Amino acid sequence: MTLRLLKSFALSVDQSRVPISSSAQRLLAFLALQNMPRSRTYVAGMLWPDVTASRANANLRSSLWRATRTGHQVIDASAQELAICKHIDVDIHVAATRAHRLLDMSRPCDDILTAQTREDLSADLLPEWSENEWVLVEQEQYHELRLYALEAMTERLTAAGRHGEAVAAGLAAVRAEPLRESAHRVLMNAHLAAGNRGAALRQYEQCRRVLLEELGLEPSQTLRNLVPAHSGAGTPPYRRPPGAGRRSGAPDTSGRLPSGEPDPGAGHGHLGPGRHRARVTHGSFRRFHRGLRALDGGDHRRQMGVAPHQCGVASVLIPLRVLTTHLD
């Protein structure tokens, strides 16, 4: 029996889909991501945080009953604890194990430098379930893990002279996080190792454009050094197009009136005629948070020694709430 959580939820036996209710799906996915026995009280509180304890426990009992309606044993249930059955193969467990192997540079892993590994690491975790806070935590953890793993895979393939596969892995990393400078760097190195300096230069220009338009920042000197034409201080300044870095319809905080004249009220604790209220959603905050981390350009082998990248560990990497900022 297999459980798929990457891209979408699917429970199957011998490649045949097993029908399962939505509430049982949530319970099974949660237990799979925990990957260890959890108390009934903990599970009920995590899956139904906005109701009373008695209501949450009733919902849990209902979901357990619905899980038995599949005709297969999928959950090990005792009087106190719940866990996913050990005979179920979970795709994210396989992907996470491969990711950690890729990140351990002291061990060879030629057997997993495959298109299947790249495909698994390119997939998001339950992308349509983002309304559940517990899913957001797991999504962020796996997102970070797979980004580091894709970068490591690119470096390993480059070192092995498998340039086409290295470029494919690097492109997957850039697609997953366009603001991540380290992803652009390993992709540029893959192009350079293949002798494609023009492709490396184009990748640099793409990275520079994205960083400037979204964050107003230039690429690091480390990245510029990869492209001789941009290694010195003489790189021409990039002028952002009007409105770059802002969503369509977002208020202009440039400090100028529509006529182009300076706004006398700007920069003094209020926004003058441009006064507004900005509402930042979890998604936009997460993208901003990722953008800041994307600029570190640090060595992933050093950074991956921290525990939060272990898949299934309930460590909160970002505030999981909606932020409302009043720019008054």
Tab-separated table of C-alpha atoms in Angstrom:
chain	number	residue	atom	x	y	z
A	1	MET	CA	0.000	0.000	0.000
A	2	THR	CA	1.318	3.443	-0.885
A	3	LEU	CA	0.381	6.938	0.222
A	4	ARG	CA	1.190	9.905	-1.992
A	5	LEU	CA	1.419	13.348	-0.407
A	6	LEU	CA	3.582	15.088	-3.007
A	7	LYS	CA	1.557	17.078	-5.554
A	8	SER	CA	-1.715	15.625	-4.214
A	9	PHE	CA	-3.190	13.060	-1.843
A	10	ALA	CA	-3.628	9.507	-3.100
A	11	LEU	CA	-3.912	6.198	-1.270
A	12	SER	CA	-3.457	3.147	-3.471
A	13	VAL	CA	-3.080	-0.619	-3.377
A	14	ASP	CA	-1.361	-2.319	-6.306
A	15	GLN	CA	-1.633	0.959	-8.253
A	16	SER	CA	-5.420	1.097	-7.734
A	17	ARG	CA	-6.789	4.157	-5.940
A	18	VAL	CA	-8.521	3.534	-2.621
A	19	PRO	CA	-11.528	5.811	-1.995
A	20	ILE	CA	-11.252	7.615	1.343
A	21	SER	CA	-13.255	10.472	2.856
A	22	SER	CA	-11.751	13.939	3.206
A	23	SER	CA	-11.701	13.820	7.010
A	24	ALA	CA	-9.934	10.445	6.954
A	25	GLN	CA	-7.479	11.857	4.390
A	26	ARG	CA	-6.550	14.660	6.768
A	27	LEU	CA	-6.045	12.246	9.640
A	28	LEU	CA	-3.954	9.833	7.596
A	29	ALA	CA	-1.822	12.615	6.091
A	30	PHE	CA	-1.207	14.139	9.524
A	31	LEU	CA	-0.102	10.818	11.009
A	32	ALA	CA	2.101	10.124	7.987
A	33	LEU	CA	3.864	13.460	8.362
A	34	GLN	CA	4.338	12.947	12.097
A	35	ASN	CA	5.876	9.531	11.323
A	36	MET	CA	5.596	8.488	14.960
A	37	PRO	CA	2.821	7.596	17.414
A	38	ARG	CA	0.895	10.569	18.747
A	39	SER	CA	-1.626	10.810	21.556
A	40	ARG	CA	-5.273	11.077	20.602
A	41	THR	CA	-5.511	14.377	22.470
A	42	TYR	CA	-2.612	15.852	20.507
A	43	VAL	CA	-3.993	14.703	17.157
A	44	ALA	CA	-7.470	16.059	17.890
A	45	GLY	CA	-6.082	19.403	19.029
A	46	MET	CA	-3.892	19.805	15.945
A	47	LEU	CA	-6.546	18.836	13.403
A	48	TRP	CA	-9.419	20.760	14.987
A	49	PRO	CA	-7.850	23.670	16.889
A	50	ASP	CA	-10.875	25.970	16.687
A	51	VAL	CA	-13.436	23.800	18.475
A	52	THR	CA	-13.845	22.535	22.016
A	53	ALA	CA	-11.876	19.511	23.179
A	54	SER	CA	-14.993	17.361	23.323
A	55	ARG	CA	-15.964	18.339	19.775
A	56	ALA	CA	-12.415	17.705	18.517
A	57	ASN	CA	-12.367	14.254	20.105
A	58	ALA	CA	-15.737	13.458	18.534
A	59	ASN	CA	-14.411	14.549	15.131
A	60	LEU	CA	-11.397	12.310	15.626
A	61	ARG	CA	-13.550	9.284	16.408
A	62	SER	CA	-15.619	9.974	13.294
A	63	SER	CA	-12.497	10.231	11.116
A	64	LEU	CA	-11.128	6.979	12.536
A	65	TRP	CA	-14.381	5.214	11.717
A	66	ARG	CA	-14.321	6.605	8.190
A	67	ALA	CA	-10.729	5.382	7.762
A	68	THR	CA	-11.883	1.829	8.508
A	69	ARG	CA	-14.442	2.125	5.711
A	70	THR	CA	-11.617	1.871	3.164
A	71	GLY	CA	-11.523	-1.874	3.779
A	72	HIS	CA	-7.808	-1.677	4.607
A	73	GLN	CA	-5.988	-1.151	7.873
A	74	VAL	CA	-4.277	2.197	7.523
A	75	ILE	CA	-4.085	3.420	11.133
A	76	ASP	CA	-2.728	1.659	14.221
A	77	ALA	CA	-5.027	2.796	17.024
A	78	SER	CA	-4.693	2.115	20.728
A	79	ALA	CA	-6.652	3.564	23.616
A	80	GLN	CA	-4.140	6.388	23.931
A	81	GLU	CA	-2.170	6.726	20.687
A	82	LEU	CA	-2.514	6.742	16.920
A	83	ALA	CA	0.030	6.060	14.172
A	84	ILE	CA	0.065	5.301	10.471
A	85	CYS	CA	0.490	1.597	9.743
A	86	LYS	CA	4.084	0.619	9.080
A	87	HIS	CA	3.263	-1.353	5.944
A	88	ILE	CA	2.263	1.850	4.110
A	89	ASP	CA	4.986	3.362	1.926
A	90	VAL	CA	4.824	7.165	2.039
A	91	ASP	CA	6.414	9.072	-0.837
A	92	ILE	CA	7.571	12.035	1.240
A	93	HIS	CA	9.456	9.706	3.590
A	94	VAL	CA	11.379	8.330	0.618
A	95	ALA	CA	12.013	11.822	-0.772
A	96	ALA	CA	13.193	13.169	2.595
A	97	THR	CA	15.567	10.233	3.086
A	98	ARG	CA	17.066	10.832	-0.351
A	99	ALA	CA	17.353	14.546	0.358
A	100	HIS	CA	19.379	13.930	3.513
A	101	ARG	CA	21.620	11.502	1.642
A	102	LEU	CA	22.272	14.128	-1.025
A	103	LEU	CA	23.219	16.629	1.659
A	104	ASP	CA	25.737	14.303	3.301
A	105	MET	CA	28.763	15.064	1.151
A	106	SER	CA	30.835	12.457	2.986
A	107	ARG	CA	28.833	9.648	1.376
A	108	PRO	CA	28.430	8.702	-2.289
A	109	CYS	CA	24.872	8.524	-3.577
A	110	ASP	CA	25.145	7.835	-7.291
A	111	ASP	CA	22.214	5.432	-7.049
A	112	ILE	CA	19.776	8.286	-6.308
A	113	LEU	CA	21.088	10.820	-8.834
A	114	THR	CA	18.101	10.028	-11.008
A	115	ALA	CA	15.262	11.783	-12.777
A	116	GLN	CA	12.827	10.250	-10.263
A	117	THR	CA	14.678	11.851	-7.361
A	118	ARG	CA	14.662	15.198	-9.153
A	119	GLU	CA	10.937	14.867	-9.842
A	120	ASP	CA	10.135	14.050	-6.204
A	121	LEU	CA	12.229	16.971	-4.956
A	122	SER	CA	10.513	19.278	-7.447
A	123	ALA	CA	7.038	18.550	-6.053
A	124	ASP	CA	5.292	20.528	-3.331
A	125	LEU	CA	3.728	18.861	-0.328
A	126	LEU	CA	-0.088	18.846	-0.524
A	127	PRO	CA	-0.204	22.230	-2.306
A	128	GLU	CA	-4.013	22.394	-2.213
A	129	TRP	CA	-4.190	21.975	1.570
A	130	SER	CA	-2.616	25.273	2.594
A	131	GLU	CA	-5.677	26.387	4.551
A	132	ASN	CA	-4.611	24.007	7.348
A	133	GLU	CA	-2.024	25.533	9.663
A	134	TRP	CA	-0.388	22.204	10.505
A	135	VAL	CA	0.119	21.608	6.786
A	136	LEU	CA	1.799	25.006	6.365
A	137	VAL	CA	4.461	24.054	8.913
A	138	GLU	CA	5.195	20.780	7.147
A	139	GLN	CA	5.124	22.446	3.719
A	140	GLU	CA	7.725	25.005	4.777
A	141	GLN	CA	10.002	22.373	6.292
A	142	TYR	CA	9.896	20.170	3.216
A	143	HIS	CA	10.261	23.172	0.906
A	144	GLU	CA	13.512	24.171	2.599
A	145	LEU	CA	14.805	20.603	2.664
A	146	ARG	CA	14.124	19.974	-1.009
A	147	LEU	CA	15.745	23.257	-2.060
A	148	TYR	CA	19.004	22.378	-0.316
A	149	ALA	CA	18.791	18.860	-1.740
A	150	LEU	CA	18.238	20.080	-5.311
A	151	GLU	CA	21.259	22.364	-4.976
A	152	ALA	CA	23.360	19.489	-3.631
A	153	MET	CA	22.134	17.258	-6.451
A	154	THR	CA	23.148	19.904	-8.985
A	155	GLU	CA	26.635	20.103	-7.484
A	156	ARG	CA	27.066	16.331	-7.418
A	157	LEU	CA	25.951	15.965	-11.041
A	158	THR	CA	28.221	18.823	-12.102
A	159	ALA	CA	31.197	17.192	-10.384
A	160	ALA	CA	30.356	13.903	-12.123
A	161	GLY	CA	30.371	15.595	-15.528
A	162	ARG	CA	26.662	14.911	-16.062
A	163	HIS	CA	26.058	18.463	-17.213
A	164	GLY	CA	22.632	18.082	-18.783
A	165	GLU	CA	21.213	16.456	-15.659
A	166	ALA	CA	22.957	19.052	-13.486
A	167	VAL	CA	21.301	21.884	-15.408
A	168	ALA	CA	17.908	20.156	-15.081
A	169	ALA	CA	18.322	19.890	-11.299
A	170	GLY	CA	19.494	23.494	-11.063
A	171	LEU	CA	16.514	24.706	-13.072
A	172	ALA	CA	14.212	22.793	-10.719
A	173	ALA	CA	15.772	24.595	-7.747
A	174	VAL	CA	15.371	28.007	-9.393
A	175	ARG	CA	11.753	27.275	-10.331
A	176	ALA	CA	11.018	26.288	-6.739
A	177	GLU	CA	12.479	29.540	-5.354
A	178	PRO	CA	13.335	32.239	-7.931
A	179	LEU	CA	14.651	34.605	-5.226
A	180	ARG	CA	17.187	32.080	-3.932
A	181	GLU	CA	20.633	33.216	-5.030
A	182	SER	CA	22.326	29.945	-4.114
A	183	ALA	CA	20.036	28.113	-6.561
A	184	HIS	CA	21.077	30.475	-9.351
A	185	ARG	CA	24.722	29.996	-8.353
A	186	VAL	CA	24.766	26.195	-8.666
A	187	LEU	CA	22.913	26.446	-11.979
A	188	MET	CA	25.460	28.952	-13.285
A	189	ASN	CA	28.280	26.637	-12.192
A	190	ALA	CA	26.621	23.784	-14.090
A	191	HIS	CA	26.473	25.919	-17.246
A	192	LEU	CA	30.106	26.994	-16.839
A	193	ALA	CA	31.277	23.406	-16.280
A	194	ALA	CA	29.617	22.484	-19.570
A	195	GLY	CA	31.416	25.376	-21.277
A	196	ASN	CA	28.223	27.373	-21.803
A	197	ARG	CA	29.338	30.816	-20.684
A	198	GLY	CA	26.505	32.510	-22.525
A	199	ALA	CA	23.934	30.435	-20.639
A	200	ALA	CA	25.667	31.276	-17.350
A	201	LEU	CA	25.566	34.984	-18.204
A	202	ARG	CA	21.866	34.790	-19.070
A	203	GLN	CA	21.187	33.058	-15.764
A	204	TYR	CA	23.076	35.782	-13.920
A	205	GLU	CA	21.042	38.480	-15.649
A	206	GLN	CA	17.822	36.673	-14.775
A	207	CYS	CA	18.854	36.410	-11.125
A	208	ARG	CA	19.868	40.069	-11.025
A	209	ARG	CA	16.604	41.202	-12.585
A	210	VAL	CA	14.471	39.177	-10.180
A	211	LEU	CA	16.368	40.303	-7.070
A	212	LEU	CA	16.219	43.942	-8.089
A	213	GLU	CA	12.581	43.950	-9.113
A	214	GLU	CA	11.347	41.987	-6.097
A	215	LEU	CA	13.749	43.013	-3.317
A	216	GLY	CA	15.641	46.023	-4.657
A	217	LEU	CA	18.967	44.233	-4.097
A	218	GLU	CA	21.966	43.441	-6.287
A	219	PRO	CA	23.401	39.905	-6.466
A	220	SER	CA	26.262	39.185	-4.093
A	221	GLN	CA	29.901	39.614	-5.066
A	222	THR	CA	30.244	35.819	-4.965
A	223	LEU	CA	27.699	35.486	-7.746
A	224	ARG	CA	29.165	38.374	-9.748
A	225	ASN	CA	32.591	36.738	-9.616
A	226	LEU	CA	31.249	33.791	-11.613
A	227	VAL	CA	30.719	36.091	-14.592
A	228	PRO	CA	33.905	38.065	-15.420
A	229	ALA	CA	31.952	40.850	-17.125
A	230	HIS	CA	30.162	41.545	-13.841
A	231	SER	CA	32.908	40.850	-11.303
A	232	GLY	CA	34.051	44.450	-10.884
A	233	ALA	CA	32.449	47.548	-9.482
A	234	GLY	CA	31.656	48.863	-12.927
A	235	THR	CA	28.421	46.937	-13.375
A	236	PRO	CA	25.884	49.422	-14.725
A	237	PRO	CA	23.043	50.199	-12.332
A	238	TYR	CA	19.763	48.483	-13.026
A	239	ARG	CA	16.746	50.768	-13.079
A	240	ARG	CA	13.605	49.110	-11.877
A	241	PRO	CA	10.513	49.641	-14.018
A	242	PRO	CA	7.784	51.786	-12.417
A	243	GLY	CA	5.794	49.654	-10.021
A	244	ALA	CA	8.349	46.825	-9.973
A	245	GLY	CA	8.290	44.804	-6.798
A	246	ARG	CA	4.656	45.749	-6.089
A	247	ARG	CA	1.573	43.776	-6.856
A	248	SER	CA	-0.882	45.233	-9.318
A	249	GLY	CA	-3.174	47.637	-7.524
A	250	ALA	CA	-0.905	48.012	-4.493
A	251	PRO	CA	-0.532	51.565	-3.151
A	252	ASP	CA	2.529	53.545	-4.153
A	253	THR	CA	4.832	54.310	-1.230
A	254	SER	CA	7.561	55.940	-3.310
A	255	GLY	CA	7.138	59.244	-1.507
A	256	ARG	CA	6.011	61.092	-4.654
A	257	LEU	CA	2.714	62.501	-5.778
A	258	PRO	CA	1.151	61.377	-9.085
A	259	SER	CA	2.595	64.514	-10.692
A	260	GLY	CA	6.102	63.311	-9.856
A	261	GLU	CA	6.707	65.981	-7.204
A	262	PRO	CA	7.983	64.906	-3.767
A	263	ASP	CA	5.250	64.198	-1.234
A	264	PRO	CA	5.814	66.571	1.704
A	265	GLY	CA	4.145	64.112	4.032
A	266	ALA	CA	6.338	61.173	3.116
A	267	GLY	CA	9.072	59.887	5.406
A	268	HIS	CA	7.794	61.610	8.564
A	269	GLY	CA	5.878	58.889	10.295
A	270	HIS	CA	2.916	59.041	7.940
A	271	LEU	CA	2.224	58.660	4.251
A	272	GLY	CA	0.589	61.992	3.432
A	273	PRO	CA	-1.840	61.735	0.517
A	274	GLY	CA	-0.574	58.210	-0.100
A	275	ARG	CA	-1.734	57.109	3.331
A	276	HIS	CA	-3.014	53.544	3.296
A	277	ARG	CA	-3.426	50.346	5.215
A	278	ALA	CA	-1.461	47.310	4.017
A	279	ARG	CA	-2.626	43.818	4.783
A	280	VAL	CA	0.041	41.124	4.585
A	281	THR	CA	-1.146	37.550	4.210
A	282	HIS	CA	0.750	34.493	5.392
A	283	GLY	CA	1.654	33.683	1.801
A	284	SER	CA	3.171	37.077	1.061
A	285	PHE	CA	4.998	37.103	4.401
A	286	ARG	CA	6.388	33.661	3.661
A	287	ARG	CA	7.605	34.800	0.235
A	288	PHE	CA	9.281	37.832	1.841
A	289	HIS	CA	10.832	35.614	4.515
A	290	ARG	CA	12.163	33.280	1.834
A	291	GLY	CA	13.520	36.234	-0.090
A	292	LEU	CA	15.671	37.304	2.832
A	293	ARG	CA	17.016	33.796	3.303
A	294	ALA	CA	17.626	33.469	-0.419
A	295	LEU	CA	20.406	36.039	-0.208
A	296	ASP	CA	22.638	34.238	2.273
A	297	GLY	CA	24.476	32.241	-0.404
A	298	GLY	CA	25.882	30.146	2.428
A	299	ASP	CA	27.215	26.637	2.282
A	300	HIS	CA	24.261	24.235	2.539
A	301	ARG	CA	26.456	21.530	4.005
A	302	ARG	CA	27.071	23.806	6.973
A	303	GLN	CA	23.521	25.010	7.321
A	304	MET	CA	21.833	21.611	7.078
A	305	GLY	CA	23.231	20.524	10.430
A	306	VAL	CA	20.212	22.027	12.163
A	307	ALA	CA	17.295	19.921	13.303
A	308	PRO	CA	14.371	21.897	11.780
A	309	HIS	CA	15.086	20.344	8.394
A	310	GLN	CA	14.144	16.894	9.665
A	311	CYS	CA	10.863	16.110	7.934
A	312	GLY	CA	8.058	15.591	10.437
A	313	VAL	CA	9.573	17.655	13.256
A	314	ALA	CA	7.014	20.165	14.439
A	315	SER	CA	9.380	23.143	14.596
A	316	VAL	CA	7.907	26.419	13.450
A	317	LEU	CA	10.192	28.167	10.967
A	318	ILE	CA	7.909	31.149	10.379
A	319	PRO	CA	5.028	32.850	12.193
A	320	LEU	CA	1.870	31.107	11.032
A	321	ARG	CA	-0.630	33.881	11.358
A	322	VAL	CA	-1.987	36.715	9.286
A	323	LEU	CA	-0.182	39.956	9.940
A	324	THR	CA	-1.977	43.249	9.683
A	325	THR	CA	0.205	46.336	9.534
A	326	HIS	CA	-1.230	49.812	9.877
A	327	LEU	CA	1.115	52.239	8.199
A	328	ASP	CA	-0.076	55.267	10.129
